[in-house]
GROMACS .gro file of C-alpha atoms in nm:
model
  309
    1UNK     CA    1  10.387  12.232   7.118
    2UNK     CA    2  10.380  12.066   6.766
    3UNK     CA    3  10.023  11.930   6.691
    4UNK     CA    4   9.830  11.613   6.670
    5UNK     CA    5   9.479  11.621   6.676
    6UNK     CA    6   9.523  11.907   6.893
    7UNK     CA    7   9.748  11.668   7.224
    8UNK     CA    8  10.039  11.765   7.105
    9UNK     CA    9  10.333  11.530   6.999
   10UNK     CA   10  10.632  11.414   7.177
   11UNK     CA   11  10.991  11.328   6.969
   12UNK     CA   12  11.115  11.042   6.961
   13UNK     CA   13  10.833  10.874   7.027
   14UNK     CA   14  10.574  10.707   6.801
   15UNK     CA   15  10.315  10.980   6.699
   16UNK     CA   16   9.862  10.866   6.757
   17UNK     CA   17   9.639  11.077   6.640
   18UNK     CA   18   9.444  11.047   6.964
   19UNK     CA   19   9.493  11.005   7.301
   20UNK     CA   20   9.734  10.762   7.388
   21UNK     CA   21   9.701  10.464   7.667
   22UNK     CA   22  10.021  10.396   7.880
   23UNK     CA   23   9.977  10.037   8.068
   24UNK     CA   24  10.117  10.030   8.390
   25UNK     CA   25  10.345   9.775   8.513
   26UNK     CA   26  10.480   9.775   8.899
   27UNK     CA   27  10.748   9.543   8.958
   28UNK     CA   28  10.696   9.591   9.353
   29UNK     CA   29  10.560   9.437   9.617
   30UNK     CA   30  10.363   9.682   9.757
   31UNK     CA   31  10.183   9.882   9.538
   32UNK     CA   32   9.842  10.020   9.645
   33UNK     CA   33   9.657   9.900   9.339
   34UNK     CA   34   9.864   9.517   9.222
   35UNK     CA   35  10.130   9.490   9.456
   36UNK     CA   36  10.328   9.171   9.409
   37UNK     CA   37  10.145   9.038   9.111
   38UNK     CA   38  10.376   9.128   8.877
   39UNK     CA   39  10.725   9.112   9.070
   40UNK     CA   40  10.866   8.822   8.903
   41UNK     CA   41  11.048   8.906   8.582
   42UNK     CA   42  10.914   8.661   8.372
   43UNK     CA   43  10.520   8.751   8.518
   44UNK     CA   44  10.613   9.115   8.432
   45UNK     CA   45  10.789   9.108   8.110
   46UNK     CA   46  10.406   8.869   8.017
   47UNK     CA   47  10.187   9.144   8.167
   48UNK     CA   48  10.336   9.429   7.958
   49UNK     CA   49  10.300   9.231   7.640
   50UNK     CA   50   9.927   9.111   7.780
   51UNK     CA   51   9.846   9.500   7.808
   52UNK     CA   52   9.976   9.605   7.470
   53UNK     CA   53   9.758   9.317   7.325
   54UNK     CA   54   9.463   9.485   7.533
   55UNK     CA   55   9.533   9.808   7.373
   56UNK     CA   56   9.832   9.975   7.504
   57UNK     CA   57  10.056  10.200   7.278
   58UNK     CA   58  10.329  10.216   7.559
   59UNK     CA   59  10.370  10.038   7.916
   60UNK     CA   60  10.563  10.248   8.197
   61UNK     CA   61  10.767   9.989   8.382
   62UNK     CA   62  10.851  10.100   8.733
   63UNK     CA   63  11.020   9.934   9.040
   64UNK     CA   64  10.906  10.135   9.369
   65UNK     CA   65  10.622  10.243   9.471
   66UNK     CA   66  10.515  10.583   9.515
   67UNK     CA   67  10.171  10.551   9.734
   68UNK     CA   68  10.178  10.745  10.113
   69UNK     CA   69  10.379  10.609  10.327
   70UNK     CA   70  10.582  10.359  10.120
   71UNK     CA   71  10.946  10.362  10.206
   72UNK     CA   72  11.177  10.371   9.931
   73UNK     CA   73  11.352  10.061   9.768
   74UNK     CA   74  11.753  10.113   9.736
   75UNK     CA   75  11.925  10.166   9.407
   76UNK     CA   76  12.074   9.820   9.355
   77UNK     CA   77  11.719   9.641   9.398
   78UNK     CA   78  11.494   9.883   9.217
   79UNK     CA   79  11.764   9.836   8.904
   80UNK     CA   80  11.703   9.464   8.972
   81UNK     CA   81  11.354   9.476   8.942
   82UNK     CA   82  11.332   9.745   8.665
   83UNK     CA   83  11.630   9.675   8.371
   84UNK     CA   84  11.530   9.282   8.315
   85UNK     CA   85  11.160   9.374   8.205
   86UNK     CA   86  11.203   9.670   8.026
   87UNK     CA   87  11.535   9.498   7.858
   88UNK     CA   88  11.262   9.207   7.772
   89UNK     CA   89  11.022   9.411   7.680
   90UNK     CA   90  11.216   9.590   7.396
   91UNK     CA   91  11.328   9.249   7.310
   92UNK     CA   92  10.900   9.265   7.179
   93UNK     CA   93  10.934   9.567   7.062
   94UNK     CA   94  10.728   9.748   7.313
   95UNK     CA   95  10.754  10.145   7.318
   96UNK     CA   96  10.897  10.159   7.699
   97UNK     CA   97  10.864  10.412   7.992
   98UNK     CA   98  11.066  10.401   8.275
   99UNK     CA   99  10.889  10.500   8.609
  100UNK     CA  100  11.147  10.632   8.876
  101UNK     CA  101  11.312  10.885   9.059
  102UNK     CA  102  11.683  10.752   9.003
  103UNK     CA  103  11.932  10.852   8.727
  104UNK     CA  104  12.098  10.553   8.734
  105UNK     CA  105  11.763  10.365   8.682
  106UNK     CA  106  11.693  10.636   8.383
  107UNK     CA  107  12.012  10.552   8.203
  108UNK     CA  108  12.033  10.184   8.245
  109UNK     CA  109  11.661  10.187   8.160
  110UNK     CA  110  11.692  10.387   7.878
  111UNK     CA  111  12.029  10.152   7.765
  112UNK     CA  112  11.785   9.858   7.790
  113UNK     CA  113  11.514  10.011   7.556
  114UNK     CA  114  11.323  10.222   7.733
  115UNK     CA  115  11.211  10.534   7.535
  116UNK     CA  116  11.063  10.768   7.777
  117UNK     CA  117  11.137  10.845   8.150
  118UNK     CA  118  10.878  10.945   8.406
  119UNK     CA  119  10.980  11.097   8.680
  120UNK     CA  120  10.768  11.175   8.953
  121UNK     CA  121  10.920  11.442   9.089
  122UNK     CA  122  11.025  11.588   8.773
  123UNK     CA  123  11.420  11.559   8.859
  124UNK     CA  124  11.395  11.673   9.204
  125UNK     CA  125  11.479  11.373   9.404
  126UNK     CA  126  11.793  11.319   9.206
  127UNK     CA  127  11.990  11.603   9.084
  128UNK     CA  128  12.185  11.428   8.802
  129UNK     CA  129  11.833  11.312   8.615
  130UNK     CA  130  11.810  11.617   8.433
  131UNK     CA  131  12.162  11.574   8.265
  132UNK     CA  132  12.101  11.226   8.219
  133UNK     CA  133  11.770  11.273   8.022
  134UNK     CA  134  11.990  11.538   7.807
  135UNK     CA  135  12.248  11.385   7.757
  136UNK     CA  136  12.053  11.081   7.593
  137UNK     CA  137  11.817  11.267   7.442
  138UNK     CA  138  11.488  11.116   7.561
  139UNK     CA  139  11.147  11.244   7.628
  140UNK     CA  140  11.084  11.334   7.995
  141UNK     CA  141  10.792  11.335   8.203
  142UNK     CA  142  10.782  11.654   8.448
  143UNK     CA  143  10.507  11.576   8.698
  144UNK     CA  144  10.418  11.814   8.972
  145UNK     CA  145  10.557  11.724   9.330
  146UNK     CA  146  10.610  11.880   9.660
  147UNK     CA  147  10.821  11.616   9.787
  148UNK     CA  148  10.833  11.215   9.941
  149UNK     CA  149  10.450  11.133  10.108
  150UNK     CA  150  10.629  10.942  10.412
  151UNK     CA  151  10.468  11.048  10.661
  152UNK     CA  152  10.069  11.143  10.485
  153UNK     CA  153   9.977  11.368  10.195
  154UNK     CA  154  10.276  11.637  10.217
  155UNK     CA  155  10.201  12.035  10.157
  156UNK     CA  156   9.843  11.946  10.077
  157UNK     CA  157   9.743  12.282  10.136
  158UNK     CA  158   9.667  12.535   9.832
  159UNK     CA  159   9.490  12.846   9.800
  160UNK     CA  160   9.407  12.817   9.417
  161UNK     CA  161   9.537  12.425   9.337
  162UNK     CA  162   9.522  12.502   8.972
  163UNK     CA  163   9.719  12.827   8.943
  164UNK     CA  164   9.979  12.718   9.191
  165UNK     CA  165   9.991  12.360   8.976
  166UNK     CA  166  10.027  12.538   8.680
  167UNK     CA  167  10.270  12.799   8.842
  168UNK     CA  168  10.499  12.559   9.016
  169UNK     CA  169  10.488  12.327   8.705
  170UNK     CA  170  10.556  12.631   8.450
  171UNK     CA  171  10.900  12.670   8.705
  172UNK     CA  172  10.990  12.306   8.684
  173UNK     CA  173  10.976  12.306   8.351
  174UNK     CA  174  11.171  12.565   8.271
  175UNK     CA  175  11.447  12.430   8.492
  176UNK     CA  176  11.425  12.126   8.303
  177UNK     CA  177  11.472  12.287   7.994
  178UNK     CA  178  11.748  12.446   8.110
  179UNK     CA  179  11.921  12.150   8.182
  180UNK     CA  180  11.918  12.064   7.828
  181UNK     CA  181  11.618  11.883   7.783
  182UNK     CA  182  11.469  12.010   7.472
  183UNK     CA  183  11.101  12.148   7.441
  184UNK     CA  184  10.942  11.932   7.191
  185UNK     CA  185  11.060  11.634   7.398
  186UNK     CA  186  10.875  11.726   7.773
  187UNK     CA  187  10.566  11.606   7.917
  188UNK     CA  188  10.355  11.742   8.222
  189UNK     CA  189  10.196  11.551   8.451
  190UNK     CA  190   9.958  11.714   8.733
  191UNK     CA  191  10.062  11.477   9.004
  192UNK     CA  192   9.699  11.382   9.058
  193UNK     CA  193   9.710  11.200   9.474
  194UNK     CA  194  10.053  11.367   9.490
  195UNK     CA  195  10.019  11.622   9.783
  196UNK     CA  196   9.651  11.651   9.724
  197UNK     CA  197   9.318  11.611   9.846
  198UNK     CA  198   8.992  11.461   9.663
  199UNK     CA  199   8.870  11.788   9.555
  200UNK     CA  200   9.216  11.903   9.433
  201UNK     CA  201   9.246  11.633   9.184
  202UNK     CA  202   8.869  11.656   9.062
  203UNK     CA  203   8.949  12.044   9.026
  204UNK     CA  204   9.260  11.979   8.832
  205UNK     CA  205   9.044  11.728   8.590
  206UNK     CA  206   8.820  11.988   8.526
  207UNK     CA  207   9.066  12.270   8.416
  208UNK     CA  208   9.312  12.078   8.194
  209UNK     CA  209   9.298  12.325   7.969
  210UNK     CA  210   9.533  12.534   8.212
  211UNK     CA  211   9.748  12.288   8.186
  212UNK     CA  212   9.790  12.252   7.865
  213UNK     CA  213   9.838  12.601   7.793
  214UNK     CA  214  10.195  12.545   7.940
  215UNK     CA  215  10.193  12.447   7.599
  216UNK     CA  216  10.366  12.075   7.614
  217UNK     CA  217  10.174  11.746   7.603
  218UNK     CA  218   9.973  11.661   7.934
  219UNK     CA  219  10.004  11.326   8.088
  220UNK     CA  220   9.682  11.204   8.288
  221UNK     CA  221   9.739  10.946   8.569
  222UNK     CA  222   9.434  10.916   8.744
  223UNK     CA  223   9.442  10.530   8.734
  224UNK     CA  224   9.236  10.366   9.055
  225UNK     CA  225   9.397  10.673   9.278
  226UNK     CA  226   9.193  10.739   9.628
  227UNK     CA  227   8.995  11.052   9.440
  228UNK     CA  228   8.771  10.811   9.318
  229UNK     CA  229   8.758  10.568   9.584
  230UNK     CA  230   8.574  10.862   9.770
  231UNK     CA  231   8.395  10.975   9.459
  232UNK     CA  232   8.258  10.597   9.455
  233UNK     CA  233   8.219  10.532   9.823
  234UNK     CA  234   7.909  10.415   9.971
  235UNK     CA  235   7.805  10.315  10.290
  236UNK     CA  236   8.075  10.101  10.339
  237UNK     CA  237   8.313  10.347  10.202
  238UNK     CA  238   8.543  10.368   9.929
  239UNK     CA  239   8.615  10.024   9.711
  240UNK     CA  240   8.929   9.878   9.654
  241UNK     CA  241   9.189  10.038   9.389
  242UNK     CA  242   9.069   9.735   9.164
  243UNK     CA  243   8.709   9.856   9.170
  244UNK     CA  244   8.776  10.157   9.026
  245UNK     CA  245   8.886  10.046   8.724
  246UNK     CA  246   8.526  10.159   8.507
  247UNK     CA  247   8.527  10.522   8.723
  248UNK     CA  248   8.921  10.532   8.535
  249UNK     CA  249   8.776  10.424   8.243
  250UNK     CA  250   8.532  10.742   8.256
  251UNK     CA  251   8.831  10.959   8.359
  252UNK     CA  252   9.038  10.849   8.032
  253UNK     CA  253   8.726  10.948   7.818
  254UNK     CA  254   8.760  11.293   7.969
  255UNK     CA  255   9.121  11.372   7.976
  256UNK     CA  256   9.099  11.230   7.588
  257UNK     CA  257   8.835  11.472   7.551
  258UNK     CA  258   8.959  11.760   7.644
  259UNK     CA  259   9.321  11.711   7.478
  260UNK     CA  260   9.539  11.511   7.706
  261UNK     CA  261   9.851  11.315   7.488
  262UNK     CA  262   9.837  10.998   7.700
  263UNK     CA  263   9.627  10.872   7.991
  264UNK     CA  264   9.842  10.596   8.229
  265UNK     CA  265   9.624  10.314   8.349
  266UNK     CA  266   9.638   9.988   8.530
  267UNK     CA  267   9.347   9.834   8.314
  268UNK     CA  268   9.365   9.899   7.996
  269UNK     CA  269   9.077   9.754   7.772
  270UNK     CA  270   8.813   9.962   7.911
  271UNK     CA  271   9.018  10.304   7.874
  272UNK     CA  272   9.164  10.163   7.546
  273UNK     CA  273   8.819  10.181   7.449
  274UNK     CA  274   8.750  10.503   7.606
  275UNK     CA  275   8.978  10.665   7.387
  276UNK     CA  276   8.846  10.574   7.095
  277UNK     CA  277   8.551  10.629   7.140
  278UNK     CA  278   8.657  10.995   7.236
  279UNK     CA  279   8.886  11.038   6.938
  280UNK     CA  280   8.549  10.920   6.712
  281UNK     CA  281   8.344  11.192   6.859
  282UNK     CA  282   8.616  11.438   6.832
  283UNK     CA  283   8.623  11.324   6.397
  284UNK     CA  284   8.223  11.390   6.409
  285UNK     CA  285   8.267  11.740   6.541
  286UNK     CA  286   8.501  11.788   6.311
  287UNK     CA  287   8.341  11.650   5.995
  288UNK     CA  288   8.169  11.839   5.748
  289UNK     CA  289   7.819  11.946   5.829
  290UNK     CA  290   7.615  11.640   5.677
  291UNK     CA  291   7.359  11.753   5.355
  292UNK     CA  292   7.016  11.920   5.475
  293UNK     CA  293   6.744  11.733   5.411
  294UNK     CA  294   6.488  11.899   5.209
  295UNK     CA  295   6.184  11.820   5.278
  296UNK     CA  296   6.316  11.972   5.655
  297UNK     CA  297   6.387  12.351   5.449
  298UNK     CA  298   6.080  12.375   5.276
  299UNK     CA  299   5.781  12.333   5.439
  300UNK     CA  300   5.688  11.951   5.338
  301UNK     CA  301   5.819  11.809   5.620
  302UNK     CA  302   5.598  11.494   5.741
  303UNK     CA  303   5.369  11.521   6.025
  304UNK     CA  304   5.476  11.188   6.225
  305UNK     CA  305   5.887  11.183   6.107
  306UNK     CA  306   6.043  10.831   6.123
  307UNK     CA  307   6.202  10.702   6.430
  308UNK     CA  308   5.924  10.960   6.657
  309UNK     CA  309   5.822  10.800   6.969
   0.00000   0.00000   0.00000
């Protein structure tokens, strides 16, 4: 994994030296966070360029949804939904990523000016992804997935969720690579929600460093996803995915912290300032040790210091 500021770096896309914020924009109707507020073209192609203003360094554009349950869109209307705002966002010059499980959404994506493609199921759903990715060269996100939730949270069920994350991810990629993808250009993903339980995803959070000793770039999408509706939920139970937009915002600070590339969020002020703030802390541990003070070292220290209380 090449280096910067210790998140690694992916080509072919711009390089941050911190954690990067990836703005989310669902051209569906039924999202569980926005559905429908976005599915017009023009209200889309606006909302990307409203998120990069808010911070953004790349918005992932994607036309189906992915929650439990949802049943998939077919090809003709997710390339409907998807190509028109990611060709008018390039028009802006917006760094793009594509958000499906289609090849022939990839490649007309990627023809429109999309730089990136995230997959969800990391090329499973659709054998010819890989060779498409390869054979245009583009960065690819490899998220872990045990298959479609139709139906409730599928294979939920692990002994050790981190090892058999990292395990099953460590296989994917590998398959990926050898479908020509090359290494400096793949991103993981931990499929936080995907086939998993509260606890799963908090335990995943808390041991990205096993992640990123896979040793590629680690994408965190933790963006208003049920973990912390029932981190969050009271009496009346968990809020709604727009209430969980400041528990994201602390998620973002984390992941940032502990070396994640990018974070992928709905809102994106709050975790654009998140970052930062991370990435400042990070330069202060860094720094050189500021001067001693003397009168500390040698014994003349005053009784009642400045700023006591």
């Amino acid at each position: 994994m090449s280096n910067q500021s210790g998140r690694g770096r992916v080509a072919g896309l711009p390089a941050w030296d911190r954690c990067a914020v990836m703005g989310v924009v669902n051209v569906t109707p039924d999202s569980f966070s926005d559905g429908g507020r976005w599915f017009d073209t023009t209200a889309a192609v606006k909302h990307g360029l409203d998120l990069v203003t808010e911070g953004a360094d790349l918005v992932d554009v994607g036309g189906e949804s992915t929650r439990p349950g949802a049943t998939r869109v077919d090809e003709a209307e997710e390339l409907r939904r998807v190509v028109p705002v990611v060709r008018g966002l390039a028009s802006e010059g917006v760094t793009i990523s594509v958000d499906t499980m289609r090849a022939s959404v990839a490649e007309q994506a990627l023809a429109a000016g999309a730089a990136l493609v995230n997959d969800v199921s990391g090329g499973l759903a659709d054998p010819a992804m890989i060779p498409v990715v390869a054979d245009a060269g583009a960065p690819f996100v490899v998220m872990h997935w045990r298959g479609f939730l139709q139906g409730g949270n599928v294979k939920g069920v692990y002994d050790d969720v981190v090892t058999e994350v990292v395990d099953e991810l460590h296989a994917r990629v590998e398959a990926v690579l050898d479908g020509g993808i090359a290494p400096d250009r793949v991103v993981i993903d931990p499929g936080l929600g995907f086939s998993k339980e509260a606890g799963h995803d908090l335990t995943l959070l808390a041991h990205l460093d096993r992640l990123l000793g896979l040793g590629h770039p680690v994408l965190v999408a933790a963006s208003r996803k049920r973990f912390l509706g029932r981190v969050l939920a009271g009496p009346e139970g968990p809020p709604p995915a727009r209430e969980r937009d400041a528990a994201t915002a602390a998620v973002s600070a984390l992941a940032a912290q502990a070396g994640a590339w990018a974070v992928r969020v709905h809102e994106v002020r709050a975790t654009a300032d998140a970052v930062r703030v991370a990435r400042a802390v990070e330069g202060a541990r860094t720094a050189e040790p500021a001067p001693t003070n003397p009168a500390l070292t040698t014994g003349n220290a005053p009784s009642s210091p400045e700023g006591a209380r």
